[in-house]
Amino acid sequence: MVLHYSHYETLACEFLQRNGHVVLHRNYRVGRAEIDLVSSKNSALYLIEVKYRRCAPPSLEDVVFPAQWRRVARAGAGLLQQHPTVLELEMWLFLFTAEGSEPLCYPIDLS
């Protein structure tokens, strides 16, 4: 059974908190971009996209298109100005599948 997307965002928040993160925002919007979760840990700010698929896809681009990541990165740049103590910005995909309740966590590199 597929649950509402907010259920998976809540699971992702709980996962982050168990791993030492402070969740700063849920569904943070800047223009056309929305960041599902924004968290901080140590001196890093994390932009997290949360998705659900019945099974793991063959490619991450089958889940989130590169243009969407670029929008998230632009929105994240504004967050850096709001958090001057942050030294690092990271983007992650948290993918939930029917096989488990813990997310598959993928770092995203746009370079």
Coordinates of N, CA and C in Angstrom, one line a residue:
M1 N 0.8 -1.2 0.0 CA 0.0 0.0 0.0 C 0.9 1.2 0.0
V2 N 0.6 2.2 -0.9 CA 1.3 3.4 -1.0 C 0.7 4.4 -0.1
L3 N 1.4 5.0 0.8 CA 0.9 6.0 1.8 C 1.1 7.4 1.2
H4 N 0.5 8.4 1.8 CA 0.6 9.8 1.4 C 2.1 10.2 1.5
Y5 N 2.5 11.1 0.6 CA 3.9 11.5 0.6 C 4.4 12.1 1.9
S6 N 3.5 12.7 2.7 CA 3.9 13.3 4.0 C 4.3 12.2 5.0
H7 N 3.8 11.0 4.8 CA 4.2 9.9 5.7 C 5.7 9.6 5.5
Y8 N 6.1 9.6 4.2 CA 7.5 9.3 3.9 C 8.4 10.5 4.4
E9 N 7.9 11.7 4.3 CA 8.7 12.8 4.8 C 8.8 12.7 6.3
T10 N 7.8 12.3 7.0 CA 7.9 12.1 8.4 C 8.9 11.0 8.8
L11 N 8.9 9.9 8.0 CA 9.9 8.9 8.3 C 11.3 9.4 8.0
A12 N 11.4 10.2 7.0 CA 12.7 10.8 6.7 C 13.2 11.7 7.8
C13 N 12.3 12.5 8.4 CA 12.6 13.4 9.5 C 13.1 12.6 10.7
E14 N 12.4 11.5 11.0 CA 12.7 10.7 12.1 C 14.1 10.0 11.9
F15 N 14.4 9.6 10.7 CA 15.7 9.0 10.3 C 16.8 10.1 10.5
L16 N 16.6 11.3 10.0 CA 17.6 12.4 10.2 C 17.8 12.6 11.7
Q17 N 16.8 12.8 12.5 CA 16.9 13.1 13.9 C 17.7 12.0 14.6
R18 N 17.4 10.7 14.3 CA 18.1 9.6 14.9 C 19.6 9.6 14.6
N19 N 19.9 10.3 13.4 CA 21.3 10.4 13.0 C 21.9 11.8 13.3
G20 N 21.4 12.5 14.2 CA 22.0 13.7 14.7 C 21.7 15.0 14.0
H21 N 20.7 15.0 13.1 CA 20.4 16.2 12.3 C 19.3 17.0 13.1
V22 N 19.3 18.2 12.8 CA 18.2 19.1 13.3 C 17.4 19.5 12.0
V23 N 16.2 19.1 12.0 CA 15.3 19.4 10.8 C 14.9 20.9 11.0
L24 N 15.2 21.7 10.0 CA 14.9 23.1 10.0 C 13.7 23.5 9.2
H25 N 13.4 22.8 8.1 CA 12.2 23.1 7.3 C 11.7 21.8 6.7
R26 N 10.4 21.8 6.5 CA 9.7 20.8 5.7 C 9.0 21.6 4.6
N27 N 9.1 21.1 3.3 CA 8.4 21.7 2.2 C 8.8 23.2 2.0
Y28 N 10.1 23.5 2.1 CA 10.6 24.8 1.9 C 10.5 25.3 0.5
R29 N 9.8 26.4 0.2 CA 9.6 26.9 -1.2 C 10.3 28.1 -1.4
V30 N 10.9 28.2 -2.6 CA 11.5 29.4 -3.2 C 11.1 29.4 -4.6
G31 N 10.3 30.3 -5.0 CA 9.8 30.4 -6.4 C 9.2 29.1 -6.8
R32 N 9.7 28.5 -7.9 CA 9.1 27.2 -8.4 C 9.7 26.0 -7.7
A33 N 10.8 26.2 -6.9 CA 11.5 25.1 -6.3 C 10.9 24.8 -4.9
E34 N 10.8 23.5 -4.6 CA 10.4 23.1 -3.3 C 11.4 22.1 -2.8
I35 N 11.9 22.3 -1.6 CA 12.8 21.3 -1.0 C 12.0 20.6 0.1
D36 N 12.0 19.3 -0.1 CA 11.1 18.5 0.9 C 11.6 18.7 2.3
L37 N 12.9 18.5 2.6 CA 13.4 18.7 3.9 C 14.7 19.4 3.9
V38 N 14.9 20.3 4.9 CA 16.2 21.0 5.1 C 16.6 20.7 6.5
S39 N 17.8 20.2 6.6 CA 18.3 19.8 8.0 C 19.8 20.4 8.1
S40 N 20.2 20.4 9.3 CA 21.6 20.8 9.6 C 22.2 19.8 10.5
K41 N 23.5 19.6 10.4 CA 24.3 18.7 11.2 C 25.8 19.3 11.2
N42 N 26.3 19.5 12.3 CA 27.7 20.1 12.4 C 27.6 21.4 11.7
S43 N 28.5 21.6 10.7 CA 28.5 22.9 9.9 C 28.0 22.7 8.5
A44 N 27.1 21.7 8.3 CA 26.6 21.4 7.0 C 25.1 21.6 7.0
L45 N 24.6 22.1 5.8 CA 23.1 22.2 5.6 C 22.8 21.1 4.5
Y46 N 21.7 20.4 4.8 CA 21.3 19.3 3.9 C 20.0 19.6 3.2
L47 N 20.0 19.5 1.9 CA 18.7 19.6 1.2 C 18.3 18.2 0.7
I48 N 17.1 17.8 1.1 CA 16.8 16.4 0.9 C 15.5 16.3 0.2
E49 N 15.5 15.6 -0.9 CA 14.3 15.2 -1.7 C 13.9 13.8 -1.3
V50 N 12.6 13.7 -1.0 CA 12.0 12.4 -0.5 C 11.1 11.9 -1.6
K51 N 11.4 10.6 -1.9 CA 10.5 10.0 -3.0 C 10.2 8.6 -2.5
Y52 N 9.1 8.0 -3.1 CA 8.7 6.7 -2.9 C 8.5 6.0 -4.2
R53 N 9.1 4.8 -4.3 CA 8.9 3.9 -5.5 C 8.6 2.5 -5.0
R54 N 7.9 1.8 -5.8 CA 7.6 0.4 -5.4 C 8.9 -0.5 -5.3
C55 N 9.8 -0.2 -6.2 CA 11.1 -0.8 -6.2 C 12.2 0.2 -6.6
A56 N 13.4 -0.1 -6.3 CA 14.5 0.8 -6.6 C 14.6 0.9 -8.1
P57 N 14.7 2.1 -8.6 CA 14.8 2.4 -10.1 C 16.2 2.0 -10.6
P58 N 16.3 1.8 -11.9 CA 17.7 1.5 -12.4 C 18.6 2.7 -12.4
S59 N 18.0 3.9 -12.4 CA 18.9 5.1 -12.4 C 18.2 6.2 -11.5
L60 N 19.0 7.0 -10.8 CA 18.4 8.1 -10.0 C 17.7 9.1 -10.9
E61 N 18.2 9.3 -12.1 CA 17.5 10.2 -13.0 C 16.1 9.8 -13.3
D62 N 15.8 8.5 -13.1 CA 14.4 8.0 -13.3 C 13.5 8.5 -12.1
V63 N 14.1 9.0 -11.0 CA 13.4 9.5 -9.9 C 13.2 11.0 -9.8
V64 N 14.4 11.7 -10.0 CA 14.4 13.1 -10.0 C 15.3 13.6 -11.2
F65 N 14.7 14.4 -12.0 CA 15.4 14.9 -13.2 C 16.4 15.9 -12.8
P66 N 17.5 16.0 -13.6 CA 18.6 17.0 -13.3 C 18.1 18.5 -13.1
A67 N 17.1 18.8 -13.9 CA 16.6 20.2 -13.8 C 16.0 20.5 -12.5
Q68 N 15.3 19.5 -11.9 CA 14.8 19.6 -10.6 C 15.9 19.8 -9.5
W69 N 17.0 19.1 -9.7 CA 18.1 19.2 -8.7 C 18.7 20.6 -8.9
R70 N 18.7 21.2 -10.1 CA 19.3 22.5 -10.3 C 18.4 23.6 -9.6
R71 N 17.1 23.4 -9.6 CA 16.2 24.3 -8.9 C 16.4 24.2 -7.4
V72 N 16.5 23.0 -6.9 CA 16.8 22.8 -5.5 C 18.1 23.4 -5.1
A73 N 19.1 23.3 -5.9 CA 20.4 23.9 -5.6 C 20.3 25.4 -5.5
R74 N 19.5 26.0 -6.5 CA 19.3 27.5 -6.4 C 18.6 27.9 -5.2
A75 N 17.6 27.2 -4.8 CA 16.8 27.5 -3.6 C 17.8 27.3 -2.4
G76 N 18.6 26.4 -2.4 CA 19.6 26.2 -1.3 C 20.6 27.3 -1.2
A77 N 20.9 27.9 -2.3 CA 21.9 29.0 -2.2 C 21.3 30.1 -1.3
G78 N 20.0 30.4 -1.4 CA 19.4 31.4 -0.6 C 19.4 31.0 0.9
L79 N 19.3 29.7 1.2 CA 19.4 29.3 2.6 C 20.7 29.5 3.2
L80 N 21.8 29.4 2.3 CA 23.1 29.7 2.9 C 23.3 31.1 3.4
Q81 N 22.6 32.0 2.8 CA 22.6 33.4 3.3 C 21.9 33.5 4.6
Q82 N 20.9 32.7 4.8 CA 20.2 32.8 6.1 C 20.9 32.1 7.2
H83 N 21.9 31.2 6.9 CA 22.6 30.4 7.9 C 24.1 30.7 7.7
P84 N 24.6 31.8 8.1 CA 26.0 32.2 7.8 C 27.1 31.3 8.4
T85 N 26.7 30.5 9.4 CA 27.7 29.6 10.0 C 27.8 28.3 9.3
V86 N 27.0 28.0 8.3 CA 27.1 26.8 7.5 C 28.3 26.9 6.5
L87 N 29.1 25.9 6.5 CA 30.3 25.8 5.7 C 30.1 24.9 4.4
E88 N 29.1 24.1 4.5 CA 28.9 23.1 3.4 C 27.5 22.9 3.1
L89 N 27.2 22.7 1.8 CA 25.8 22.4 1.4 C 25.8 21.1 0.7
E90 N 24.9 20.2 1.2 CA 24.8 18.9 0.5 C 23.4 18.6 0.1
M91 N 23.3 17.9 -1.0 CA 21.9 17.5 -1.5 C 21.9 16.0 -1.5
W92 N 20.7 15.5 -1.0 CA 20.5 14.0 -0.9 C 19.2 13.6 -1.4
L93 N 19.1 12.4 -2.0 CA 17.8 11.8 -2.3 C 17.6 10.7 -1.3
F94 N 16.4 10.8 -0.6 CA 16.0 9.7 0.3 C 14.9 8.9 -0.5
L95 N 15.2 7.7 -0.8 CA 14.2 6.9 -1.6 C 13.7 5.8 -0.7
F96 N 12.3 5.8 -0.6 CA 11.7 4.7 0.2 C 11.1 3.8 -0.9
T97 N 11.2 2.5 -0.6 CA 10.7 1.5 -1.5 C 9.8 0.6 -0.7
A98 N 9.0 -0.3 -1.4 CA 8.1 -1.2 -0.7 C 8.8 -2.2 0.2
E99 N 10.2 -2.4 -0.1 CA 10.9 -3.4 0.6 C 11.3 -3.0 2.1
G100 N 11.2 -1.7 2.4 CA 11.6 -1.3 3.7 C 11.1 0.0 4.2
S101 N 11.3 0.3 5.5 CA 10.9 1.5 6.1 C 12.0 2.5 6.3
E102 N 13.3 2.1 6.0 CA 14.4 3.0 6.1 C 14.7 3.5 4.7
P103 N 15.0 4.7 4.5 CA 15.3 5.2 3.2 C 16.6 4.7 2.6
L104 N 16.7 4.6 1.3 CA 17.9 4.4 0.6 C 18.4 5.8 0.4
C105 N 19.6 6.1 0.8 CA 20.1 7.5 0.9 C 21.2 7.7 -0.2
Y106 N 21.0 8.6 -1.1 CA 22.0 8.9 -2.2 C 22.4 10.3 -2.2
P107 N 23.7 10.6 -2.1 CA 24.2 11.9 -2.2 C 24.1 12.3 -3.7
I108 N 23.8 13.6 -3.9 CA 23.7 14.1 -5.3 C 24.8 15.1 -5.5
D109 N 25.5 14.9 -6.6 CA 26.6 15.8 -7.0 C 26.3 16.4 -8.3
L110 N 26.1 17.7 -8.4 CA 25.8 18.4 -9.6 C 27.0 18.9 -10.4
S111 N 28.2 18.7 -9.9 CA 29.4 19.2 -10.6 C 29.7 18.3 -11.8

